[in-house]
Amino acid sequence: MAKTLNVALPKGRLGEKVYAMFEKAGFECPSIKEGSRKLIFENEEKGVRYFWVKPSDVAIYVERGAADVGVVGKDILMEYNPDVYELLDLKVGKCHMAVAGKKDFVDDRNRTLTVATKFTNVAKSYYSAQGRDIDIITLNGSIEIAPILGLSDVIVDIVETGTTLKENDLEVIDKFEAISARLIANKAGYKFKGDLIEKIRLSLKEQTENV
Ligand code: PRP
């Protein structure tokens, strides 16, 4: 029996873009476009099964082997450091990890800095490399509100177009890491389905070179 490749895709705009790349690579699954609320789609003939999962959960599915491969932002890999193979930079979903604060914010290095973020580990390692004491406030979204309401001095978050910062009167203090979507693979899955995964990787790579 042919092996089925399980692929975890991030639900949302990035996932749709990435699915189009898999389709172009010859691993189409037409039922995915039917606009239903289903989350799992299979093309038996091509030996591929796609799952739509929350972007921040893709790495968990892949690390634990529920998916053989997946597509995840470099931000998630930096934050959770999952035990997976990072196979390819897909060069989509580009943005930056940045520190931002209110326009009039002046850093007093003698005070502990309060930092609001979803990316606790990223923020800790960024500031520990600078020998800076920080107090982390972990939030799950709408991080930009924190400095405005005085909950934190600064935020560590993703900046894509910069619109969210601008519309909330915040500005970038330091853009410190370029982020983009990565193809990742489960380590055991890569051993058993390596030929198929390599075939997909090469075709996706070719597409990233033609943009
Ligand atoms: C992300 C990020 C910023 C915004 C940046 O939020 O946390 O808020 O996008 O994009 P921009 O620079 O193009 O404005 P997301 O939409 O994921 O929502 P969240 O508030 O739930 O994190």
XYZ file of N, CA and C and ligand atoms in Angstrom, residues 118 140-144 157-165, ligand 1:
67
model
N 3.629 37.830 23.046
C 3.194 36.430 22.885
C 4.441 35.560 22.842
N -1.959 37.172 24.696
C -2.277 36.266 23.583
C -2.627 36.970 22.284
N -2.758 38.274 22.313
C -3.086 39.003 21.087
C -3.289 40.468 21.415
N -3.520 41.271 20.362
C -3.693 42.728 20.537
C -2.630 43.309 21.474
N -1.409 42.866 21.269
C -0.282 43.241 22.135
C -0.078 44.758 22.150
N -0.404 45.385 21.011
C -0.148 46.827 20.858
C -0.827 47.671 21.927
N 6.899 41.869 19.187
C 5.840 41.295 18.362
C 6.273 41.279 16.899
N 5.385 40.715 16.095
C 5.631 40.667 14.657
C 5.134 41.943 14.000
N 5.943 42.487 13.118
C 5.536 43.645 12.336
C 5.571 43.226 10.873
N 4.437 43.409 10.200
C 4.433 43.053 8.780
C 4.413 44.340 7.964
N 3.250 44.969 7.839
C 3.191 46.230 7.085
C 3.497 47.434 7.981
N 3.373 47.263 9.288
C 3.584 48.373 10.223
C 2.306 49.153 10.500
N 1.216 48.762 9.845
C -0.047 49.494 9.978
C -0.582 49.458 11.409
N -0.523 48.286 12.042
C -1.079 48.179 13.407
C -0.336 49.117 14.350
N 0.988 49.168 14.232
C 1.760 50.081 15.089
C 1.364 51.524 14.797
C -0.059 40.328 14.054
C 0.899 41.024 14.994
C 0.527 42.475 14.840
C 0.091 42.554 13.387
C 1.206 43.148 12.559
O -1.250 40.193 14.726
O 0.740 40.542 16.318
O -0.521 42.832 15.692
O -0.165 41.219 12.940
O 0.819 43.332 11.229
P 0.986 44.738 10.484
O 2.371 45.242 10.756
O 0.777 44.409 9.030
O -0.048 45.672 11.005
P -2.384 39.182 14.301
O -3.130 39.706 13.125
O -1.795 37.831 14.143
O -3.350 39.254 15.559
P -3.128 39.180 17.129
O -3.395 40.562 17.635
O -4.130 38.200 17.574
O -1.717 38.752 17.410
